[in-house]
Short mmCIF file of C-alpha atoms in Angstrom, two decimals:
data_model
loop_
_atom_site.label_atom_id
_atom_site.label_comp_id
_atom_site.label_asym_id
_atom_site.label_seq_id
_atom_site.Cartn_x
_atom_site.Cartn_y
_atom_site.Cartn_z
CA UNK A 28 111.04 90.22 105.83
CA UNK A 29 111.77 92.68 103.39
CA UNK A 30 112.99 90.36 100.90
CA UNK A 31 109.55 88.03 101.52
CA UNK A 32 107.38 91.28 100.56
CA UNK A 33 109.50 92.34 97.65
CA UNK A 34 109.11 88.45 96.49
CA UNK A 35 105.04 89.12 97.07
CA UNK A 36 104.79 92.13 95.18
CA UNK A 37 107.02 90.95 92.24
CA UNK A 38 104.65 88.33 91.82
CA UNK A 39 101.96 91.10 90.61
CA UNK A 40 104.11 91.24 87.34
CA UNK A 41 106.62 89.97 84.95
CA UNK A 42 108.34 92.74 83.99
CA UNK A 43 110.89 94.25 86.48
CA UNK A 44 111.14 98.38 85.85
CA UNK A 45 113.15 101.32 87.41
CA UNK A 46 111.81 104.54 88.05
CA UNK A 47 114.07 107.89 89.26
CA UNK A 48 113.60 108.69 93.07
CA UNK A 49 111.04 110.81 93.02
CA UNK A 50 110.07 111.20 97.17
CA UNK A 51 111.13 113.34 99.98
CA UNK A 52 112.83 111.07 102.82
CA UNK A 53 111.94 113.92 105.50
CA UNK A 54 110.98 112.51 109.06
CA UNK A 55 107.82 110.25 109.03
CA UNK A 56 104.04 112.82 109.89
CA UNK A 57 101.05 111.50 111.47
CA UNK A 58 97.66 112.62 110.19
CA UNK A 59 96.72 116.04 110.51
CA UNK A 60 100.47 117.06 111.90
CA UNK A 61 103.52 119.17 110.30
CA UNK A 62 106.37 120.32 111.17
CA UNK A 63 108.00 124.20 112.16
CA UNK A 64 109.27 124.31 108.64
CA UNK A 65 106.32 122.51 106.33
CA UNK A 66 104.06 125.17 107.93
CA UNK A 67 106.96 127.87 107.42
CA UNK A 68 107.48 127.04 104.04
CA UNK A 69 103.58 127.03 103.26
CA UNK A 70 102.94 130.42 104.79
CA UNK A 71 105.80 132.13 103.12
CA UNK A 72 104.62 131.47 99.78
CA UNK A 73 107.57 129.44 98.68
CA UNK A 74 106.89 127.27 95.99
CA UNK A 75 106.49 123.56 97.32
CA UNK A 76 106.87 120.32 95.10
CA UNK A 77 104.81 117.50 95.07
CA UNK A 78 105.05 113.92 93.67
CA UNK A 79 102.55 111.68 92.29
CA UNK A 80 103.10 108.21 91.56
CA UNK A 81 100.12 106.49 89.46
CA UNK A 82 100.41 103.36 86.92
CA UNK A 83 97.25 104.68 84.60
CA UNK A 84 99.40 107.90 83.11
CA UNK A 85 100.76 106.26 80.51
CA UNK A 86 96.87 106.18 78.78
CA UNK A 87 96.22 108.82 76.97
CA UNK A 88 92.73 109.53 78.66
CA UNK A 89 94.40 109.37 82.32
CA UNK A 90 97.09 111.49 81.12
CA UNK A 91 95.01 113.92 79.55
CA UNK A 92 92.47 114.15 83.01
CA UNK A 93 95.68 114.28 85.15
CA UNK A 94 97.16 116.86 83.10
CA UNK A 95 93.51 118.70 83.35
CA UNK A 96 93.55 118.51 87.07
CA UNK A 97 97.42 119.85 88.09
CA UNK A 98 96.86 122.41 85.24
CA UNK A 99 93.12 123.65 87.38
CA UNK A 100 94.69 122.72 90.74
CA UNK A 101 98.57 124.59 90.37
CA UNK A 102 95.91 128.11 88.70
CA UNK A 103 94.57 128.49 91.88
CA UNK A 104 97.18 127.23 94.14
CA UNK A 105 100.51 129.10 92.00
CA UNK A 106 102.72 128.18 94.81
CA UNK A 107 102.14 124.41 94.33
CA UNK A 108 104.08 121.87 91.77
CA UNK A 109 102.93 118.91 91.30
CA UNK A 110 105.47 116.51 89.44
CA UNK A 111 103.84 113.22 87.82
CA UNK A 112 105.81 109.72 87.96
CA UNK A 113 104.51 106.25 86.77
CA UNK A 114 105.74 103.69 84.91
CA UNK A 115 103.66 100.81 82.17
CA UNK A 116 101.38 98.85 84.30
CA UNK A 117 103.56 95.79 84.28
CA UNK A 118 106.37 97.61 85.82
CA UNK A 119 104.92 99.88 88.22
CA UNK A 120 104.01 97.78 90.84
CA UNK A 121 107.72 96.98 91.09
CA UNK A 122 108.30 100.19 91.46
CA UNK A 123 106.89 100.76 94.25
CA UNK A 124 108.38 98.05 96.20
CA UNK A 125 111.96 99.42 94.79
CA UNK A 126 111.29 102.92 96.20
CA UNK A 127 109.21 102.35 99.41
CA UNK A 128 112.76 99.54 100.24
CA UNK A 129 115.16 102.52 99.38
CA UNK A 130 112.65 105.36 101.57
CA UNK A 131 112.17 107.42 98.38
CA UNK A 132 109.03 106.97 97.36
CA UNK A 133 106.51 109.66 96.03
CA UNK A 134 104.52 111.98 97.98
CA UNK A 135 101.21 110.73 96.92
CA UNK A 136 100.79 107.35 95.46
CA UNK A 137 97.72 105.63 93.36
CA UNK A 138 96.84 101.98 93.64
CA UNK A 139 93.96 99.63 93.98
CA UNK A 140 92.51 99.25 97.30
CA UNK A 141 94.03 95.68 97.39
CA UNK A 142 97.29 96.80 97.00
CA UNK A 143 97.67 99.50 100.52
CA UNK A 144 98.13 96.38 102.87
CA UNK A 145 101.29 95.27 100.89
CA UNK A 146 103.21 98.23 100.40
CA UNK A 147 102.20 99.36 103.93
CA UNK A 148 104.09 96.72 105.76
CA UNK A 149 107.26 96.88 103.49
CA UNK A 150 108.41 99.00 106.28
CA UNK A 151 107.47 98.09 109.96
CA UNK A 152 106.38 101.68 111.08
CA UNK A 153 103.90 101.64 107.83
CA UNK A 154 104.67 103.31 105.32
CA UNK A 155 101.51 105.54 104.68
CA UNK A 156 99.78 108.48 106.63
CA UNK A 157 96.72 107.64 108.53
CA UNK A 158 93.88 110.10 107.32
CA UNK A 159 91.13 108.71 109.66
CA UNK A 160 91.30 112.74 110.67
CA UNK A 161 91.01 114.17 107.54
CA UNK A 162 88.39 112.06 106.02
CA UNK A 163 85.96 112.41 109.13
CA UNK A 164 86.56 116.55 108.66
CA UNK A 165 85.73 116.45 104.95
CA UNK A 166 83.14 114.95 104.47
CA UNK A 167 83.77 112.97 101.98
CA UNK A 168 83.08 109.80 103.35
CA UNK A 169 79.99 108.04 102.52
CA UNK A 170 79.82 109.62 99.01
CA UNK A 171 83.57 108.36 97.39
CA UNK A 172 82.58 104.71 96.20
CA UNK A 173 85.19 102.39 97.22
CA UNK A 174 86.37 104.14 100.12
CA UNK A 175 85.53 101.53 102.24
CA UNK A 176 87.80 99.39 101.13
CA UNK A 177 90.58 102.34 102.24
CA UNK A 178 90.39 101.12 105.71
CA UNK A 179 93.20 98.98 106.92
CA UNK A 180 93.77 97.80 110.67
CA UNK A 181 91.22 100.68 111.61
CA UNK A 182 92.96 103.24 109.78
CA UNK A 183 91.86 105.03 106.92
CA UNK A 184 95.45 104.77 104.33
CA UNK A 185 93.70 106.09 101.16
CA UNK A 186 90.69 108.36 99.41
CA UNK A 187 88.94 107.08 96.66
CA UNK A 188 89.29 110.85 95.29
CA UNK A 189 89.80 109.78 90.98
CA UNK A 190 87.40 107.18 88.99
CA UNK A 191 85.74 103.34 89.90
CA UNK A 192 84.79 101.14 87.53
CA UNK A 193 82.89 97.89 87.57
CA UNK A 194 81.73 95.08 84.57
CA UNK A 195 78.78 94.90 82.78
CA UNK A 196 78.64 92.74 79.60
CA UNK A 197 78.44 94.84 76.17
CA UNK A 198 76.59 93.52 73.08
CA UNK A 199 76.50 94.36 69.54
CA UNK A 200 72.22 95.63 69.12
CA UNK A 201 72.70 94.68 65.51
CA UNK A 202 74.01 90.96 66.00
CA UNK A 203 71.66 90.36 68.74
CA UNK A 204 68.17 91.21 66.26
CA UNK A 205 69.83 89.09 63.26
CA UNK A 206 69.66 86.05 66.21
CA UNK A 207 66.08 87.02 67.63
CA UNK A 208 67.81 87.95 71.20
CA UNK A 209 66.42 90.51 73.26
CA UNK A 210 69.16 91.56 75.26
CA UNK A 211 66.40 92.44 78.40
CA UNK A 212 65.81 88.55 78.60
CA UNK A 213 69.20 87.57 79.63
CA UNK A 214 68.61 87.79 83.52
CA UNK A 215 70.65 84.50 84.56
CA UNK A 216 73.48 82.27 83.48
CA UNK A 217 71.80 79.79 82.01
CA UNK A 218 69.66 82.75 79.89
CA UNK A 219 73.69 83.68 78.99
CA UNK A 220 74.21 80.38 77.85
CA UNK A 221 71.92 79.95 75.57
CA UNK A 222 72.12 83.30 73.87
CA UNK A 223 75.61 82.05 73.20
CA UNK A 224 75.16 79.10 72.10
CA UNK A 225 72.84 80.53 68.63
CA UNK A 226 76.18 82.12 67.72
CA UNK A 227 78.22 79.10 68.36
CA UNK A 228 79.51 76.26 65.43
CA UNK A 229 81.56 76.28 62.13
CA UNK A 230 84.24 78.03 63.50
CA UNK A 231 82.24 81.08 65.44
CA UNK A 232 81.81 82.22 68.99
CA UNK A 233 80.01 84.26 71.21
CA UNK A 234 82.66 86.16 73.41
CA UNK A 235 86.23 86.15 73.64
CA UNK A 236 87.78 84.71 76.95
CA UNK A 237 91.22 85.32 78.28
CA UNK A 238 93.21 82.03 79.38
CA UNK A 239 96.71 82.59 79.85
CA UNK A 240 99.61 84.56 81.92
CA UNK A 241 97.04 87.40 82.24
CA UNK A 242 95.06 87.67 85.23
CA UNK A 243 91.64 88.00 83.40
CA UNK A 244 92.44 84.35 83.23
CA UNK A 245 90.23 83.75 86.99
CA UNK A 246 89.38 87.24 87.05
CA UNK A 247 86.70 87.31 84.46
CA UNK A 248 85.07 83.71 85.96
CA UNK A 249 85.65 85.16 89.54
CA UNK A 250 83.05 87.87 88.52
CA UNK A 251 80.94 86.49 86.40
CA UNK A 252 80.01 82.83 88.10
CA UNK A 253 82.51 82.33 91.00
CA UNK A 254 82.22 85.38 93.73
CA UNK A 255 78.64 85.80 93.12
CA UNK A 256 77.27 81.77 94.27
CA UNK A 257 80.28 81.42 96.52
CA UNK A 258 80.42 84.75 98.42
CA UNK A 259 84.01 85.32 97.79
CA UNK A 260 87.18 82.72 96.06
CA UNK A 261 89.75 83.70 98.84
CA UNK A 262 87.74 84.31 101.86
CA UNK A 263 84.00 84.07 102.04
CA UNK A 264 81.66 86.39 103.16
CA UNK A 265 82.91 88.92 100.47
CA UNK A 266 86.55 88.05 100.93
CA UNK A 267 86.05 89.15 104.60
CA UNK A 268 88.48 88.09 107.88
CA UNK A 269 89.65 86.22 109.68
CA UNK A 270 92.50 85.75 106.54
CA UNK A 271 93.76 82.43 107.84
CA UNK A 272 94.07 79.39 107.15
CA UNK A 273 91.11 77.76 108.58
CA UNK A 274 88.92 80.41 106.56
CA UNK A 275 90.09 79.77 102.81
CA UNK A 276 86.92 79.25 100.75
CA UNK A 277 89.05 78.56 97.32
CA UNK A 278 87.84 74.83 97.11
CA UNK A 279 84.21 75.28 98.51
CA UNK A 280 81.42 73.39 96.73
CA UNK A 281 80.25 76.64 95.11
CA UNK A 282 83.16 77.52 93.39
CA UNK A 283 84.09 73.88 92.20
CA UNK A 284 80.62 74.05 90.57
CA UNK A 285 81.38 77.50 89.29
CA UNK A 286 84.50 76.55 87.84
CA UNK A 287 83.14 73.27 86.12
CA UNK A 288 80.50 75.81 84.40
CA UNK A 289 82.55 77.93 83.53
CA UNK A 290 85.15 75.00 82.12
CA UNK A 291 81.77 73.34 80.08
CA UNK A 292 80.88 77.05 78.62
CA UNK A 293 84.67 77.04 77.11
CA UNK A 294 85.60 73.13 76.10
CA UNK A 295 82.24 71.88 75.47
CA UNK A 296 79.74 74.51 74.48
CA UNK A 297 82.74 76.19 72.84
CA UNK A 298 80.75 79.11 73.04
CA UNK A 299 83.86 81.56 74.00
CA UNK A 300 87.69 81.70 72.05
CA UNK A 301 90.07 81.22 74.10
CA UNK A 302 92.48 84.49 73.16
CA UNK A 303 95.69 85.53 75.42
CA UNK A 304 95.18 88.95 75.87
CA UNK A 305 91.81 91.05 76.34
CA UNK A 306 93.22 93.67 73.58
CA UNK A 307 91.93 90.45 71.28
CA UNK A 308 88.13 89.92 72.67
CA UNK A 309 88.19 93.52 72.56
CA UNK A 310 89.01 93.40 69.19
CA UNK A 311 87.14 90.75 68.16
CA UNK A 312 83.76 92.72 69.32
CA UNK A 313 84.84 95.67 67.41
CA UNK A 314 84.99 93.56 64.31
CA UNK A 315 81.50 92.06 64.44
CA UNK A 316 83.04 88.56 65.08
CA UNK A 317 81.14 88.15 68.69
CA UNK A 318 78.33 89.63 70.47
CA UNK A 319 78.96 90.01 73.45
CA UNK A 320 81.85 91.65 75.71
CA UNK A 321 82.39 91.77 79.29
CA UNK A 322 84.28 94.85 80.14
CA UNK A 323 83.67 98.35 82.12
CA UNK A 324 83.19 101.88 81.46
CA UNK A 325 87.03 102.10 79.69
CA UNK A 326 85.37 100.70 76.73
CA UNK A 327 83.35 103.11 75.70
CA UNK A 328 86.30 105.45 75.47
CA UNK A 329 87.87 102.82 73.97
CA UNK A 330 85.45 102.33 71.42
CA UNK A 331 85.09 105.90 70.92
CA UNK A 332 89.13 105.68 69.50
CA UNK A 333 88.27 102.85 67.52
CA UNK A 334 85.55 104.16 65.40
CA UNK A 335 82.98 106.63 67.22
CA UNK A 336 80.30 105.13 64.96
CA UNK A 337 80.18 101.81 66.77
CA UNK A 338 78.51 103.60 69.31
CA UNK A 339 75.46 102.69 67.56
CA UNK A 340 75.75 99.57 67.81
CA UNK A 341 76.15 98.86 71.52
CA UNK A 342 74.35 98.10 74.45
CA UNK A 343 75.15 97.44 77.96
CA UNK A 344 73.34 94.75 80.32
CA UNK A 345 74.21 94.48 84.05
CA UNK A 346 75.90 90.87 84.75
CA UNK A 347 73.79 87.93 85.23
CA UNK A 348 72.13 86.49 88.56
CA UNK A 349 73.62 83.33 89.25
CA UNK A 350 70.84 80.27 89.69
CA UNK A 351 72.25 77.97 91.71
CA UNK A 352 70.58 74.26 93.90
CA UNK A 353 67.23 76.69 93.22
CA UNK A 354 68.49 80.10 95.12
CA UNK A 355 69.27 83.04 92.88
CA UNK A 356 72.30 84.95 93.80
CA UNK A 357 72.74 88.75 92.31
CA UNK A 358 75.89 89.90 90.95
CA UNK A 359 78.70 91.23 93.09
CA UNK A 360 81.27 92.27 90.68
CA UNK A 361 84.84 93.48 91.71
CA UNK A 362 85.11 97.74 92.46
CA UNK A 363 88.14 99.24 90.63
CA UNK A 364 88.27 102.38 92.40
CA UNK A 365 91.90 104.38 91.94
CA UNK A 366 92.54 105.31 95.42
CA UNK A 367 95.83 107.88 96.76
CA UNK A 368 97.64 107.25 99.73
CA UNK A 369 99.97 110.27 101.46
CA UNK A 370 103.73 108.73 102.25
CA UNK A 371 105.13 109.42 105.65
CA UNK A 372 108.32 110.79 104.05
CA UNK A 373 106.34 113.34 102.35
CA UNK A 374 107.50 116.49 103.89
CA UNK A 375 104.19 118.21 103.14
CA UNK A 376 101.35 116.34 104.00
CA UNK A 377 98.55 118.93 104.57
CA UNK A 378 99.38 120.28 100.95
CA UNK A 379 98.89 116.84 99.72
CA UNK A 380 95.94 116.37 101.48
CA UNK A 381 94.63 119.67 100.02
CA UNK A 382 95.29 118.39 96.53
CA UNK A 383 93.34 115.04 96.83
CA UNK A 384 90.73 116.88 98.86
CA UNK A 385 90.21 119.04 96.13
CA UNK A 386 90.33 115.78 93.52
CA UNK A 387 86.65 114.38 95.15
CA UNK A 388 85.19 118.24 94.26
CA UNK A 389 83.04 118.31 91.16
CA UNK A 390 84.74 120.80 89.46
CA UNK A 391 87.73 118.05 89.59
CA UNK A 392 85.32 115.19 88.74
CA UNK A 393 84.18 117.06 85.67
CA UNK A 394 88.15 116.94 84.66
CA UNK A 395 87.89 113.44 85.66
CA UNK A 396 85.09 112.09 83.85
CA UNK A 397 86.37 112.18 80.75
CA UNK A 398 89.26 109.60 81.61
CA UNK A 399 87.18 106.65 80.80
CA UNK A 400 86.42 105.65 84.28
CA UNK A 401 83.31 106.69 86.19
CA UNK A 402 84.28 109.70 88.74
CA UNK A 403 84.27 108.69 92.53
CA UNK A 404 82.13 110.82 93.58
CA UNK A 405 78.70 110.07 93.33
CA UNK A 406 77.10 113.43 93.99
CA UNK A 407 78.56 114.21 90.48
CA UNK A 408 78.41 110.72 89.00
CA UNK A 409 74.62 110.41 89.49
CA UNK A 410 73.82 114.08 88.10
CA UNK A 411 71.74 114.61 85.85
CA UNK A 412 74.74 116.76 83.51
CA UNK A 413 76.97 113.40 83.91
CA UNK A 414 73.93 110.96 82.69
CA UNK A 415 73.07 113.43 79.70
CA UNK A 416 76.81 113.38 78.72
CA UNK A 417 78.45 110.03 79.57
CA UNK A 418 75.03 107.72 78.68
CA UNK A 419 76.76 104.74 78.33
CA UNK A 420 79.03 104.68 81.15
CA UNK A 421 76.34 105.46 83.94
CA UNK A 422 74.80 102.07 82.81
CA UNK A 423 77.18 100.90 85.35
CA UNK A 424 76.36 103.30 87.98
CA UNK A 425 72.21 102.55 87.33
CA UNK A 426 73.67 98.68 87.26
CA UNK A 427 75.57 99.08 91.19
CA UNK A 428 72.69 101.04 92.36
CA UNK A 429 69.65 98.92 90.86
CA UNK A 430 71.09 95.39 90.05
CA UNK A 431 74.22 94.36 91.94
CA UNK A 432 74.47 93.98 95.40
CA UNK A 433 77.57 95.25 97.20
CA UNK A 434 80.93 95.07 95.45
CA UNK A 435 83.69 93.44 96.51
CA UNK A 436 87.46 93.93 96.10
CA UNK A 437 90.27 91.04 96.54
CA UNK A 438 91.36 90.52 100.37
CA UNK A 439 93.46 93.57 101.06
CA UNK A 440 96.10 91.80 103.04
CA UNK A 441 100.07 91.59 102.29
CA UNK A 442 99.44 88.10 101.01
CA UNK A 443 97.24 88.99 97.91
CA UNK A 444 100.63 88.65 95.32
CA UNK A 445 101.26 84.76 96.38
CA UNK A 446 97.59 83.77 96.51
CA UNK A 447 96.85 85.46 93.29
CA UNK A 448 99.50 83.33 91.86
CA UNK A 449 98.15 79.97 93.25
CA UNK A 450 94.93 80.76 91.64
CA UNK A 451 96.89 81.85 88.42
CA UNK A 452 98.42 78.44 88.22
CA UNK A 453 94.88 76.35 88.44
CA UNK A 454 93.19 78.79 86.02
CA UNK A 455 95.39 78.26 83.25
CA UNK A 456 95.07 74.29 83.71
CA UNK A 457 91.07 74.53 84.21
CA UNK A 458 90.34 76.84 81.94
CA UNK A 459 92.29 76.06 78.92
CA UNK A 460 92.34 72.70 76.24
CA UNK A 461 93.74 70.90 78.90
CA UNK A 462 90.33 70.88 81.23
CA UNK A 463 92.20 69.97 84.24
CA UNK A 464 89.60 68.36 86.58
CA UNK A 465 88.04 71.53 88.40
CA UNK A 466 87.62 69.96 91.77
CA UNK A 467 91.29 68.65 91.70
CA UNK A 468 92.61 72.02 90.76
CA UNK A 469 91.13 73.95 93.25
CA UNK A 470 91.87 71.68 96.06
CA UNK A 471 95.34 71.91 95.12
CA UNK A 472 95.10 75.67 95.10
CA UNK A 473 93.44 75.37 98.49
CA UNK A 474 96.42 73.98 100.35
CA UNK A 475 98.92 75.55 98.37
CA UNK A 476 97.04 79.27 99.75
CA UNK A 477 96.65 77.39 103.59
CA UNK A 478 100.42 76.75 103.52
CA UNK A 479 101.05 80.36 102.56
CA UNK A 480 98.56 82.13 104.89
CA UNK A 481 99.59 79.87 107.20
CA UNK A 482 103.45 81.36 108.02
CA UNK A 483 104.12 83.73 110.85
#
């Protein structure tokens, strides 16, 4: 079993990394319970240690907001350390699966809500404290976005306590007047389509679109065309149970269609270049070479390290509705919340708790805000000092709020690494020179993800 789940999560990357221990292997705490000598040790003063695992440190924005928050958080609490572990993103998922096998994981560890089904069951107890308590005492609840999608098996594993992101689709204001475009007007895919096409010929394009190893490869036409029409590419219903076999929706008639659009916009149109990492559309953009770019709120820091001037320049439009046999289906784009699980080794769990508690206050979100992601709280996130200072980025927030209907996140289940795979594999043959025959490809995938969520 445990070599099946390492093979699942290895699949997540290419690169194979070791990290130093960096967890206490103390006996396993249930939510809202410590033992004689964590509550000794926290009334005496002593100093107590706590580790943090997260893959987004190695940025210079996260690292900088991280920094901000230990350095606020360890001022007031003196008799708390908080020690910071991660590794490149590639490598940290592996990581994970390395430590939570050898039962030395961190304290406290950050991932996507996808991800807490599959480290969970690496060990058969679970490997994560349930904080169904804690949540329902803080608060918290319905104002983190994304922590919904904490919820696993009826218990809450994670808060959604750091910074969510979602996609809009950036344009260059300049680019768009030279072509007569009125960004406003593009309100469907078809409206896309065509504002592509009038920078399309001789060698030019209109966006940059990964197709490679990368997972942008389906990720990008997942958001844009796919999940939207078909309700979800794994599962329907926005990737909703019952996760078996019976219920895949890969192959369905809505996302053979949205595939063979997509395919059409890339190999016929040739509206988009085909580029094999999104550092290169990004770049592209930056350079004036194409008008539009689908990203989220990280750009405008990123842009803002590029050349602050470009600023100017750009706009932000929420994602198309998708038109479809005559019904119009609004945008449900993938959440990116970070989200913080407690490990049952840690031998301090109400101190961690304290610490990501603290994380969803606004004094911590104002630390937060300026790592490039939107903070998760949305008390802070929609006030009126985060709108006057972070313009741009709460385009996306007015976007969830006004134009998209609920977001969706991949199916959090222990299968996710395999599947993702599958759908790797058909992307790169659809959406590439090669134009593999759409509904061919994703009846293939079909099977190939029946067989796998098929095994006991």
């Amino acid at each position: 079993m445990k070599k099946r789940l390492l093979a699942l999560c290895m699949t997540m990357t290419m690169v194979v990394g070791m990290l130093a221990g960096c967890g206490g292997s103390g006996t396993s705490s249930d939510s809202g319970s410590t033992d004689t000598k964590t509550a000794q040790t926290a009334n005496s003063g002593e100093k107590i240690t706590l580790s943090f695992s997260t893959s987004v440190y190695v940025e210079e924005p996260h690292q900088k907001a991280i920094d901000g928050l230990i350095a606020a958080y360890t001022k007031e609490n003196p008799n708390i350390n908080i020690e910071i572990f991660g590794a490149g993103y590639d490598g940290y998922w592996d990581n994970i699966t390395t430590e939570i096998l050898a039962g030395n994981e961190s304290d406290m560890i950050q991932v996507y809500p996808e991800n807490i089904s599959t480290y969970n069951v690496i060990r058969p107890e679970g490997v994560f404290v349930d904080l169904t308590s804690y949540m329902e005492k803080s608060g918290l609840k319905d104002k983190l976005v994304g922590q919904e999608f904490c919820t696993v098996d009826g218990k809450v594993l994670a808060i959604s306590d750091y910074a969510w992101g979602t996609t809009g689709i950036f344009y260059r204001k300049s680019l768009l007047q030279k072509a007569g475009i009125d960004a406003d007007t593009i309100k469907t895919q078809e409206d896309f389509r065509n504002a592509c096409l009038k920078f399309t010929g001789d060698g030019k394009y209109a966006m940059g679109v990964v197709s490679g190893t990368h997972a942008f490869t389906v990720s990008e036409w997942n958001r844009l065309i796919a999940r939207p029409v078909s309700g979800g590419l794994y599962f329907p219903n926005g990737e909703t149970g019952p996760y078996t076999a019976d219920n895949v929706n890969v192959n369905s008639k809505e996302n053979v269609w949205a595939a063979q659009w997509w395919q059409n916009l890339i190999v016929k149109d040739k509206a988009v270049k085909l580029v094999t990492d999104k550092k290169d559309s990004r770049e592209m953009f930056w350079n004036g070479d194409v008008p539009f770019n689908m990203d989220g709120p990280w750009f405008v820091g990123m842009t803002k390290s590029r050349d602050t001037s470009l600023l100017d320049d750009i706009g932000i439009i929420p994602q198309f509705d998708i038109v479809y046999e005559g019904k119009n289906y609004k945008p449900n784009p993938t959440n990116y919340p970070l989200v913080t699980m407690i490990s049952k080794n840690c031998k301090h769990p109400e101190e961690a708790w304290k610490f990501l508690e603290w994380m969803a206050s606004e004094d911590a979100q104002k630390i937060i805000a300026d790592c490039g992601m939107i903070p998760s709280n949305l008390d802070y996130s929609t006030s009126d000092e985060y709108i006057k200072n972070y313009s741009l980025e709460y385009g996306i927030v007015d976007f969830m709020k006004n134009n998209y209907t609920n977001l969706v996140a991949d199916p959090n289940i222990p299968q996710l690494g395999e599947i993702s795979q599958i759908m790797l594999d058909a992307g790169q043959a659809m959406f590439s020179e090669q134009a593999a025959d759409p509904q061919t490809k994703l009846d293939e995938a079909a099977k190939a993800i029946k067989d796998v969520m098929s095994r006991k």
